[in-house]
CSV table of C-alpha atoms and ligand atoms in Angstrom, one decimal:
chain,number,residue,atom,x,y,z
A,305,MET,CA,0.1,-0.2,0.4
A,306,ASN,CA,1.2,3.4,-0.7
A,307,THR,CA,1.3,5.3,2.6
A,308,HIS,CA,2.9,8.4,0.3
A,309,LYS,CA,1.3,11.7,1.5
A,310,PRO,CA,1.7,14.5,-1.6
A,311,VAL,CA,4.3,17.3,-0.4
A,312,ILE,CA,2.1,20.0,-1.3
A,313,LEU,CA,3.9,23.8,-0.7
A,314,SER,CA,1.3,26.3,-1.2
A,315,LEU,CA,2.4,30.2,-1.7
A,316,THR,CA,-1.1,31.3,-0.7
A,317,LYS,CA,-2.9,31.9,1.4
A,318,MET,CA,-6.9,30.6,0.0
A,319,HIS,CA,-10.0,29.9,1.1
A,320,GLU,CA,-10.2,27.1,3.4
A,321,ALA,CA,-13.3,25.4,0.9
A,322,GLY,CA,-9.8,24.3,-0.3
A,323,LEU,CA,-7.3,25.0,2.3
A,324,GLY,CA,-8.9,21.4,4.1
A,325,LEU,CA,-9.0,20.1,0.6
A,326,LEU,CA,-5.1,19.5,0.1
A,327,ARG,CA,-4.6,19.4,3.9
A,328,GLU,CA,-6.7,16.3,3.8
A,329,ALA,CA,-5.1,14.5,1.5
A,330,GLY,CA,-1.4,16.7,1.8
A,331,ASN,CA,1.3,17.4,4.0
A,332,LEU,CA,0.1,21.0,3.3
A,333,LYS,CA,3.2,23.3,4.4
A,334,MET,CA,2.9,27.3,3.1
A,335,SER,CA,6.4,29.0,2.2
A,336,SER,CA,7.7,31.8,4.0
A,337,GLY,CA,7.6,34.1,1.3
A,338,TRP,CA,7.5,34.7,-2.5
A,339,ASP,CA,11.0,35.4,-3.3
A,340,GLN,CA,12.7,33.6,-6.2
A,341,ALA,CA,15.1,32.2,-3.4
A,342,THR,CA,12.6,31.6,-0.9
A,343,ILE,CA,11.1,29.8,-3.8
A,344,CYS,CA,13.9,27.4,-4.7
A,345,ARG,CA,14.7,26.6,-1.2
A,346,GLU,CA,11.8,25.4,-0.3
A,347,ILE,CA,10.8,23.3,-2.7
A,348,PRO,CA,12.3,20.3,-3.6
A,349,GLY,CA,10.5,17.1,-3.1
A,350,ALA,CA,7.3,19.1,-3.4
A,351,ASP,CA,4.8,17.3,-5.5
A,352,ALA,CA,2.5,20.3,-6.4
A,353,LEU,CA,2.9,23.8,-5.7
A,354,VAL,CA,0.2,25.9,-5.1
A,355,ILE,CA,0.4,29.7,-6.7
A,356,ARG,CA,-2.0,33.3,-6.4
A,357,THR,CA,-0.2,36.1,-8.8
A,358,GLN,CA,2.8,36.4,-6.7
A,359,GLY,CA,6.0,35.0,-7.2
A,360,GLU,CA,7.4,34.4,-10.5
A,361,ILE,CA,6.8,30.5,-10.9
A,362,ASN,CA,9.8,29.4,-14.0
A,363,ALA,CA,12.0,26.8,-15.1
A,364,ALA,CA,14.5,27.3,-12.3
A,365,VAL,CA,12.1,26.8,-9.8
A,366,MET,CA,10.6,24.4,-11.5
A,367,ASP,CA,14.3,22.3,-11.1
A,368,ALA,CA,14.9,23.0,-7.4
A,369,ALA,CA,11.6,21.5,-7.4
A,370,GLY,CA,13.4,18.3,-9.0
A,371,PRO,CA,11.4,15.6,-10.1
A,372,SER,CA,8.8,14.9,-7.3
A,373,LEU,CA,6.3,18.1,-8.7
A,374,LYS,CA,3.9,16.3,-10.8
A,375,VAL,CA,1.3,20.1,-11.0
A,376,ILE,CA,1.3,23.7,-10.0
A,377,GLY,CA,-2.3,24.9,-9.7
A,378,ARG,CA,-3.6,27.7,-10.0
A,379,HIS,CA,-5.5,30.3,-7.6
A,380,GLY,CA,-6.8,32.0,-10.1
A,381,VAL,CA,-7.2,33.1,-13.7
A,382,GLY,CA,-4.2,34.7,-15.4
A,383,PHE,CA,-1.4,33.0,-15.9
A,384,ASP,CA,1.3,34.7,-17.2
A,385,HIS,CA,3.4,34.2,-14.6
A,386,VAL,CA,4.0,31.1,-15.0
A,387,ASP,CA,6.7,29.1,-17.3
A,388,ILE,CA,3.8,27.6,-19.1
A,389,ASP,CA,6.3,25.5,-21.6
A,390,ALA,CA,9.2,24.8,-19.4
A,391,ALA,CA,6.4,23.1,-17.3
A,392,THR,CA,5.0,21.1,-20.6
A,393,GLU,CA,8.0,20.3,-21.4
A,394,ARG,CA,9.3,18.9,-17.5
A,395,GLY,CA,5.8,16.9,-17.9
A,396,ILE,CA,4.3,19.3,-15.2
A,397,GLN,CA,0.6,20.3,-15.2
A,398,VAL,CA,-0.1,23.6,-14.9
A,399,VAL,CA,-4.5,24.0,-13.4
A,400,TYR,CA,-6.7,26.4,-12.9
A,401,THR,CA,-10.1,28.5,-11.9
A,402,PRO,CA,-11.4,29.7,-15.2
A,403,GLY,CA,-15.3,30.9,-14.8
A,404,ALA,CA,-14.6,30.8,-10.6
A,405,ASN,CA,-15.2,34.4,-10.7
A,406,LEU,CA,-16.1,36.0,-13.8
A,407,GLU,CA,-19.0,36.9,-11.9
A,408,SER,CA,-17.2,39.7,-9.7
A,409,VAL,CA,-14.8,40.9,-11.7
A,410,ALA,CA,-17.8,41.5,-14.2
A,411,GLU,CA,-19.5,43.4,-11.3
A,412,HIS,CA,-16.0,45.3,-10.2
A,413,ALA,CA,-15.7,46.2,-13.6
A,414,ILE,CA,-19.4,48.0,-13.6
A,415,SER,CA,-19.1,49.2,-9.9
A,416,MET,CA,-16.5,51.4,-11.3
A,417,MET,CA,-18.4,53.0,-14.0
A,418,ILE,CA,-20.7,53.9,-12.2
A,419,ALA,CA,-18.1,55.3,-9.1
A,420,LEU,CA,-16.8,57.7,-12.0
A,421,SER,CA,-19.6,58.6,-14.0
A,422,LYS,CA,-21.8,60.0,-10.8
A,423,PHE,CA,-18.2,61.1,-9.4
A,424,PHE,CA,-18.0,58.9,-6.0
A,425,MET,CA,-14.3,59.7,-4.9
A,426,PRO,CA,-14.2,63.3,-4.8
A,427,SER,CA,-17.4,64.2,-3.7
A,428,ILE,CA,-17.3,61.7,-0.5
A,429,GLU,CA,-14.2,62.7,0.1
A,430,ALA,CA,-15.2,66.4,0.2
A,431,LEU,CA,-17.9,65.7,2.5
A,432,LYS,CA,-15.5,64.0,4.7
A,433,GLN,CA,-13.7,66.9,5.0
A,434,GLY,CA,-17.3,69.0,5.4
A,435,ASP,CA,-17.6,70.8,1.5
A,436,TYR,CA,-21.6,69.6,1.8
A,437,PHE,CA,-21.8,72.4,-1.2
A,438,ALA,CA,-19.6,70.4,-3.0
A,439,ARG,CA,-22.3,68.8,-4.3
A,440,THR,CA,-22.8,70.7,-7.3
A,441,LYS,CA,-19.4,70.8,-8.3
A,442,TRP,CA,-19.7,67.7,-10.9
A,443,MET,CA,-22.5,66.7,-13.6
A,444,GLY,CA,-22.2,62.9,-12.9
A,445,ARG,CA,-23.9,61.4,-15.9
A,446,ASP,CA,-25.8,57.8,-16.2
A,447,ILE,CA,-25.1,55.3,-17.9
A,448,LYS,CA,-28.3,53.6,-19.0
A,449,GLY,CA,-28.4,53.3,-23.0
A,450,ARG,CA,-24.3,54.5,-23.8
A,451,SER,CA,-21.9,53.2,-25.7
A,452,LEU,CA,-19.1,49.9,-23.4
A,453,GLY,CA,-17.5,48.4,-25.6
A,454,ILE,CA,-15.0,46.1,-24.4
A,455,ILE,CA,-11.1,44.2,-25.6
A,456,GLY,CA,-11.7,40.5,-25.0
A,457,PHE,CA,-14.6,38.5,-25.2
A,458,GLY,CA,-14.0,36.2,-23.1
A,459,ARG,CA,-15.8,35.1,-20.0
A,460,ILE,CA,-15.4,38.1,-17.8
A,461,GLY,CA,-15.5,40.2,-20.7
A,462,LYS,CA,-19.5,38.0,-21.6
A,463,ARG,CA,-20.5,38.6,-17.9
A,464,LEU,CA,-19.6,42.5,-18.2
A,465,GLY,CA,-21.3,43.2,-21.3
A,466,GLU,CA,-24.8,40.9,-20.4
A,467,ILE,CA,-24.9,43.1,-16.7
A,468,ALA,CA,-24.0,46.1,-19.5
A,469,TYR,CA,-27.2,45.5,-22.2
A,470,GLN,CA,-29.6,43.8,-19.2
A,471,ALA,CA,-29.2,46.4,-16.2
A,472,PHE,CA,-28.7,49.3,-18.2
A,473,ASP,CA,-29.3,48.7,-21.9
A,474,MET,CA,-25.7,50.4,-22.7
A,475,LYS,CA,-25.0,49.2,-26.9
A,476,VAL,CA,-22.2,47.0,-26.7
A,477,GLN,CA,-19.7,46.4,-29.1
A,478,TYR,CA,-16.3,44.7,-28.5
A,479,THR,CA,-13.5,43.3,-30.1
A,480,ASP,CA,-11.8,39.9,-29.8
A,481,ILE,CA,-9.1,37.4,-32.0
A,482,MET,CA,-11.1,34.9,-31.8
A,483,ASP,CA,-14.7,34.3,-33.9
A,484,MET,CA,-17.5,34.2,-31.7
A,485,PRO,CA,-20.6,32.4,-31.8
A,486,LYS,CA,-23.9,34.1,-32.1
A,487,HIS,CA,-25.0,32.7,-29.3
A,488,ALA,CA,-22.7,33.7,-27.6
A,489,THR,CA,-23.8,37.6,-28.1
A,490,GLU,CA,-26.9,37.6,-27.8
A,491,ARG,CA,-27.3,37.8,-23.6
A,492,ALA,CA,-25.7,40.9,-24.4
A,493,GLY,CA,-27.4,42.4,-26.5
A,494,GLY,CA,-26.1,40.9,-29.8
A,495,ALA,CA,-23.2,42.4,-28.2
A,496,GLN,CA,-21.8,43.7,-32.6
A,497,ARG,CA,-18.2,43.4,-33.6
A,498,VAL,CA,-16.0,45.5,-34.1
A,499,ASP,CA,-12.3,46.3,-35.4
A,500,LEU,CA,-10.0,48.2,-32.7
A,501,ASP,CA,-9.7,51.4,-33.6
A,502,THR,CA,-14.1,52.1,-34.1
A,503,LEU,CA,-14.2,50.6,-30.1
A,504,LEU,CA,-11.8,53.1,-29.4
A,505,ALA,CA,-12.9,56.4,-31.4
A,506,THR,CA,-17.0,55.6,-30.6
A,507,SER,CA,-16.9,54.1,-27.4
A,508,GLU,CA,-18.2,56.4,-23.8
A,509,TYR,CA,-16.8,53.6,-21.3
A,510,ILE,CA,-14.1,50.8,-23.1
A,511,SER,CA,-12.8,47.8,-20.4
A,512,LEU,CA,-10.1,45.2,-20.7
A,513,HIS,CA,-10.7,41.8,-20.2
A,514,VAL,CA,-7.6,40.2,-22.1
A,515,PRO,CA,-4.9,38.1,-20.4
A,516,LEU,CA,-1.8,40.1,-20.4
A,517,ASP,CA,1.0,37.8,-23.4
A,518,SER,CA,2.6,39.9,-26.7
A,519,SER,CA,-0.7,40.8,-28.5
A,520,THR,CA,-1.6,42.8,-25.1
A,521,ARG,CA,1.5,44.2,-23.8
A,522,LYS,CA,0.7,48.3,-24.0
A,523,LEU,CA,-2.7,47.8,-25.6
A,524,ILE,CA,-3.4,51.2,-24.5
A,525,ASN,CA,-0.5,53.4,-25.0
A,526,ARG,CA,-0.2,56.6,-26.3
A,527,GLU,CA,-1.2,55.6,-30.1
A,528,THR,CA,-4.4,53.8,-28.7
A,529,LEU,CA,-5.6,57.1,-26.5
A,530,ALA,CA,-5.2,59.3,-28.6
A,531,LYS,CA,-7.8,57.8,-30.9
A,532,ILE,CA,-10.2,57.4,-27.3
A,533,ARG,CA,-12.7,60.1,-27.6
A,534,PRO,CA,-12.1,62.5,-24.3
A,535,ASP,CA,-15.3,62.0,-22.9
A,536,CYS,CA,-14.2,57.7,-22.5
A,537,ILE,CA,-13.7,56.2,-19.1
A,538,LEU,CA,-11.1,53.1,-20.0
A,539,LEU,CA,-11.3,50.6,-16.8
A,540,ASN,CA,-8.7,47.6,-16.6
A,541,THR,CA,-9.8,44.6,-14.5
A,542,CYS,CA,-7.3,42.2,-16.4
A,543,ARG,CA,-3.1,42.8,-16.3
A,544,GLY,CA,-1.7,46.0,-15.2
A,545,PRO,CA,0.8,45.9,-18.2
A,546,VAL,CA,-1.8,46.1,-20.7
A,547,VAL,CA,-2.1,49.6,-20.0
A,548,ASP,CA,1.2,52.1,-20.4
A,549,GLU,CA,0.7,54.0,-16.7
A,550,LEU,CA,2.3,57.1,-18.2
A,551,ALA,CA,0.2,57.9,-21.0
A,552,VAL,CA,-2.9,57.4,-19.3
A,553,ALA,CA,-1.9,60.3,-16.5
A,554,GLU,CA,-1.1,62.4,-19.7
A,555,ALA,CA,-4.8,61.8,-21.3
A,556,LEU,CA,-5.8,63.0,-18.0
A,557,ASP,CA,-4.0,66.1,-17.3
A,558,GLU,CA,-4.3,67.1,-20.5
A,559,SER,CA,-8.0,66.4,-20.9
A,560,ARG,CA,-7.9,62.9,-23.7
A,561,LEU,CA,-9.8,60.9,-21.0
A,562,PHE,CA,-13.1,61.5,-19.2
A,563,GLY,CA,-11.6,59.0,-16.5
A,564,TYR,CA,-9.1,55.7,-15.6
A,565,GLY,CA,-10.6,52.7,-14.0
A,566,ALA,CA,-8.2,49.9,-12.6
A,567,ASP,CA,-7.8,46.8,-10.3
A,568,VAL,CA,-4.3,46.1,-11.1
A,569,TYR,CA,-0.5,47.7,-11.6
A,570,GLU,CA,1.5,47.9,-14.6
A,571,VAL,CA,4.4,47.0,-11.6
A,572,GLU,CA,2.3,45.1,-8.6
A,573,PRO,CA,2.7,45.9,-5.4
A,574,PRO,CA,3.0,49.7,-7.8
A,575,PRO,CA,5.5,52.0,-6.1
A,576,VAL,CA,3.5,54.7,-3.5
A,577,PRO,CA,4.2,57.5,-3.5
A,578,GLY,CA,5.5,58.2,-7.3
A,579,HIS,CA,2.9,56.8,-8.9
A,580,PRO,CA,1.4,58.3,-11.7
A,581,LEU,CA,-2.8,57.4,-10.9
A,582,ILE,CA,-2.6,56.7,-7.0
A,583,GLY,CA,-3.2,60.0,-6.0
A,584,ARG,CA,-5.5,61.2,-7.8
A,585,THR,CA,-9.3,61.5,-7.1
A,586,ASP,CA,-11.2,63.3,-9.4
A,587,ASN,CA,-11.5,61.1,-12.2
A,588,VAL,CA,-9.3,57.7,-11.3
A,589,ILE,CA,-10.6,55.3,-8.9
A,590,LEU,CA,-7.8,52.7,-8.2
A,591,THR,CA,-8.5,49.4,-6.0
A,592,PRO,CA,-5.1,46.9,-4.7
A,593,HIS,CA,-5.7,43.5,-7.5
A,594,ASN,CA,-9.0,42.7,-4.9
A,595,ALA,CA,-11.6,42.5,-7.4
A,596,ALA,CA,-11.8,38.5,-7.1
A,597,GLN,CA,-11.5,39.0,-3.4
A,598,THR,CA,-15.1,38.2,-3.1
A,599,GLU,CA,-16.3,35.4,-0.9
A,600,GLU,CA,-17.8,33.6,-4.2
A,601,SER,CA,-14.8,33.6,-5.3
A,602,LEU,CA,-12.6,33.0,-3.1
A,603,ILE,CA,-14.4,29.4,-2.3
A,604,ASN,CA,-15.1,29.6,-5.5
A,605,MET,CA,-11.4,29.4,-6.6
A,606,ALA,CA,-9.3,27.3,-3.5
A,607,GLN,CA,-12.1,24.7,-4.2
A,608,TRP,CA,-11.5,24.3,-7.9
A,609,MET,CA,-7.4,24.6,-7.7
A,610,ALA,CA,-7.5,22.2,-4.6
A,611,GLU,CA,-10.2,19.6,-6.5
A,612,ASP,CA,-7.9,19.3,-9.8
A,613,VAL,CA,-4.5,19.3,-8.1
A,614,LEU,CA,-6.0,16.8,-5.9
A,615,ARG,CA,-6.7,14.7,-9.5
A,616,VAL,CA,-3.3,15.4,-11.1
A,617,LEU,CA,-2.2,13.7,-7.6
A,618,GLN,CA,-4.4,10.8,-8.2
A,619,GLY,CA,-3.5,10.3,-11.6
A,620,GLN,CA,-6.8,11.8,-13.4
A,621,GLN,CA,-7.5,13.9,-15.2
A,622,PRO,CA,-7.4,17.3,-14.1
A,623,ARG,CA,-11.5,19.8,-15.1
A,624,TYR,CA,-9.3,23.5,-15.4
A,625,PRO,CA,-6.3,22.3,-18.0
A,626,VAL,CA,-4.0,25.3,-18.9
A,627,ASN,CA,-1.3,22.2,-20.9
A,628,ASN,CA,-1.5,19.0,-21.5
A,629,PRO,CA,2.0,17.8,-21.2
A,630,GLN,CA,1.0,13.9,-21.4
A,631,ALA,CA,-0.3,14.9,-25.5
A,632,VAL,CA,3.1,16.8,-25.7
A,633,ALA,CA,5.3,13.6,-24.1
A,634,ALA,CA,3.6,11.4,-26.7
A,635,ALA,CA,3.5,12.9,-29.6
A,636,ARG,CA,6.9,13.7,-29.1
A,637,LEU,CA,7.8,9.8,-28.2
A,638,LYS,CA,6.0,8.9,-31.7
A,639,LEU,CA,8.2,11.1,-33.8
A,640,GLY,CA,11.4,9.9,-32.3
A,641,LEU,CA,11.9,13.8,-30.2
B,1397,LIG,P1,-10.6,34.5,-21.3
B,1397,LIG,O1,-9.9,33.2,-21.7
B,1397,LIG,O2,-12.2,33.3,-20.7
B,1397,LIG,O3,-11.4,35.7,-22.5
B,1397,LIG,C1,-9.5,36.1,-22.6
B,1397,LIG,C2,-10.5,36.7,-24.0
B,1397,LIG,O4,-9.2,38.2,-24.3
B,1397,LIG,C3,-10.8,35.1,-25.3
B,1397,LIG,O5,-11.2,35.5,-25.4
B,1397,LIG,C4,-9.5,36.0,-26.2
B,1397,LIG,O6,-9.5,35.2,-26.4
B,1397,LIG,C5,-9.4,37.2,-26.2
B,1397,LIG,N1,-7.9,37.6,-26.6
B,1397,LIG,C6,-6.9,37.7,-26.2
B,1397,LIG,N2,-5.3,38.0,-27.3
B,1397,LIG,C7,-6.7,39.9,-27.0
B,1397,LIG,C8,-5.8,40.3,-27.8
B,1397,LIG,N3,-4.6,40.9,-28.4
B,1397,LIG,N4,-7.3,41.3,-28.8
B,1397,LIG,C9,-8.2,41.0,-28.3
B,1397,LIG,N5,-8.9,39.6,-27.6
B,1397,LIG,C10,-7.2,39.5,-27.3
B,1397,LIG,O7,-10.1,34.7,-19.8
B,1397,LIG,P2,-10.7,35.7,-18.8
B,1397,LIG,O8,-11.4,35.1,-17.6
B,1397,LIG,O9,-12.3,36.9,-19.1
B,1397,LIG,O10,-10.9,37.2,-17.7
B,1397,LIG,C11,-9.6,37.9,-18.5
B,1397,LIG,C12,-7.9,38.0,-17.2
B,1397,LIG,O11,-8.9,39.3,-16.8
B,1397,LIG,C13,-7.4,36.8,-17.1
B,1397,LIG,O12,-6.3,36.5,-18.5
B,1397,LIG,C14,-6.8,37.4,-16.5
B,1397,LIG,O13,-5.0,38.6,-16.6
B,1397,LIG,C15,-8.5,38.6,-16.0
B,1397,LIG,N6,-8.9,38.6,-14.7
B,1397,LIG,C16,-8.6,39.3,-13.6
B,1397,LIG,C17,-8.7,39.6,-12.3
B,1397,LIG,C18,-8.6,40.3,-11.3
B,1397,LIG,O14,-8.2,40.1,-10.3
B,1397,LIG,N7,-9.0,41.8,-11.3
B,1397,LIG,C19,-9.3,38.4,-12.2
B,1397,LIG,C20,-9.6,37.5,-12.9
B,1397,LIG,C21,-9.2,36.9,-14.3
């Protein structure tokens, strides 16, 4: 009988819905840090590595783990900080939790649209200072019926489109590199597919929902910002490096952009002081990468990820694989590579 309890190294705290499963099935160890040296020191012999957004999970980390490492579980969606090719090369399965936090991120984007449109931030600040008469200082606007451009019409982008159309009768348009079946756009009021330039030039709200990769890094830059309407509110709840923050600050200063809302930053944690956007309140709303920090999302992410990590450790197929190391290895064998 195999009595080996798998060693699971976690770089993150998470909801008990997932931690409990991992603790029950394995020998769960919490890392003492996220920097490369700490991870490399603590990972040797681990069968599984559990991560969130912190830590750069590259080939060196995988090599430090040694051949025992079978699975990396990403609590969340973006996996731009994991070297997927290196994992596949080493036969390591990577799993993640697509869809586990889509409601929370879509609601976060909607909240930012409302807060910026109604000048919540400066009016709350004014009231705090005792300035009740600031009530007539800003002219807010309603979002009903306005145009919303969604860049990246995947799980979160589609859900945002549905809420915007169904709750606010917004005119939804999107751009994506994938073809969308008609049923995928119906719940968002038959969202119109447009090219990026059209979306930039015609949207009163633009919301970013792409993964971070070479096609999306600095997608919003001086050149693309120059195409945006001056009454546009731009939202970034996907990944910080998709936006050139300095270019956004310039556009706001020159009234070429109405407002900016973000949950993510080019560098995380962002430098304070010294960040070009943090500290502005009139037309900026910023949150500390906590769009998915809701009870529902935290339970889903922890539980789905833990279940998949355990599936892999038990030799089963994961529900949410990022890569397919077995298929790659089989294809290599067939080709005699
Ligand atoms: P998804 O994979 O379902 O959707 C991404 C969409 O972007 C896909 O339809 C894809 O085809 C499209 N896309 C890719 N490259 C593109 C390009 N160059 N131009 C236009 N479209 C492009 O992912 P999702 O679940 O909707 O999540 C989107 C992103 O949101 C994630 O990659 C993650 O980085 C981020 N996210 C952030 C938080 C947070 O806490 N703020 C939480 C969850 C997800």
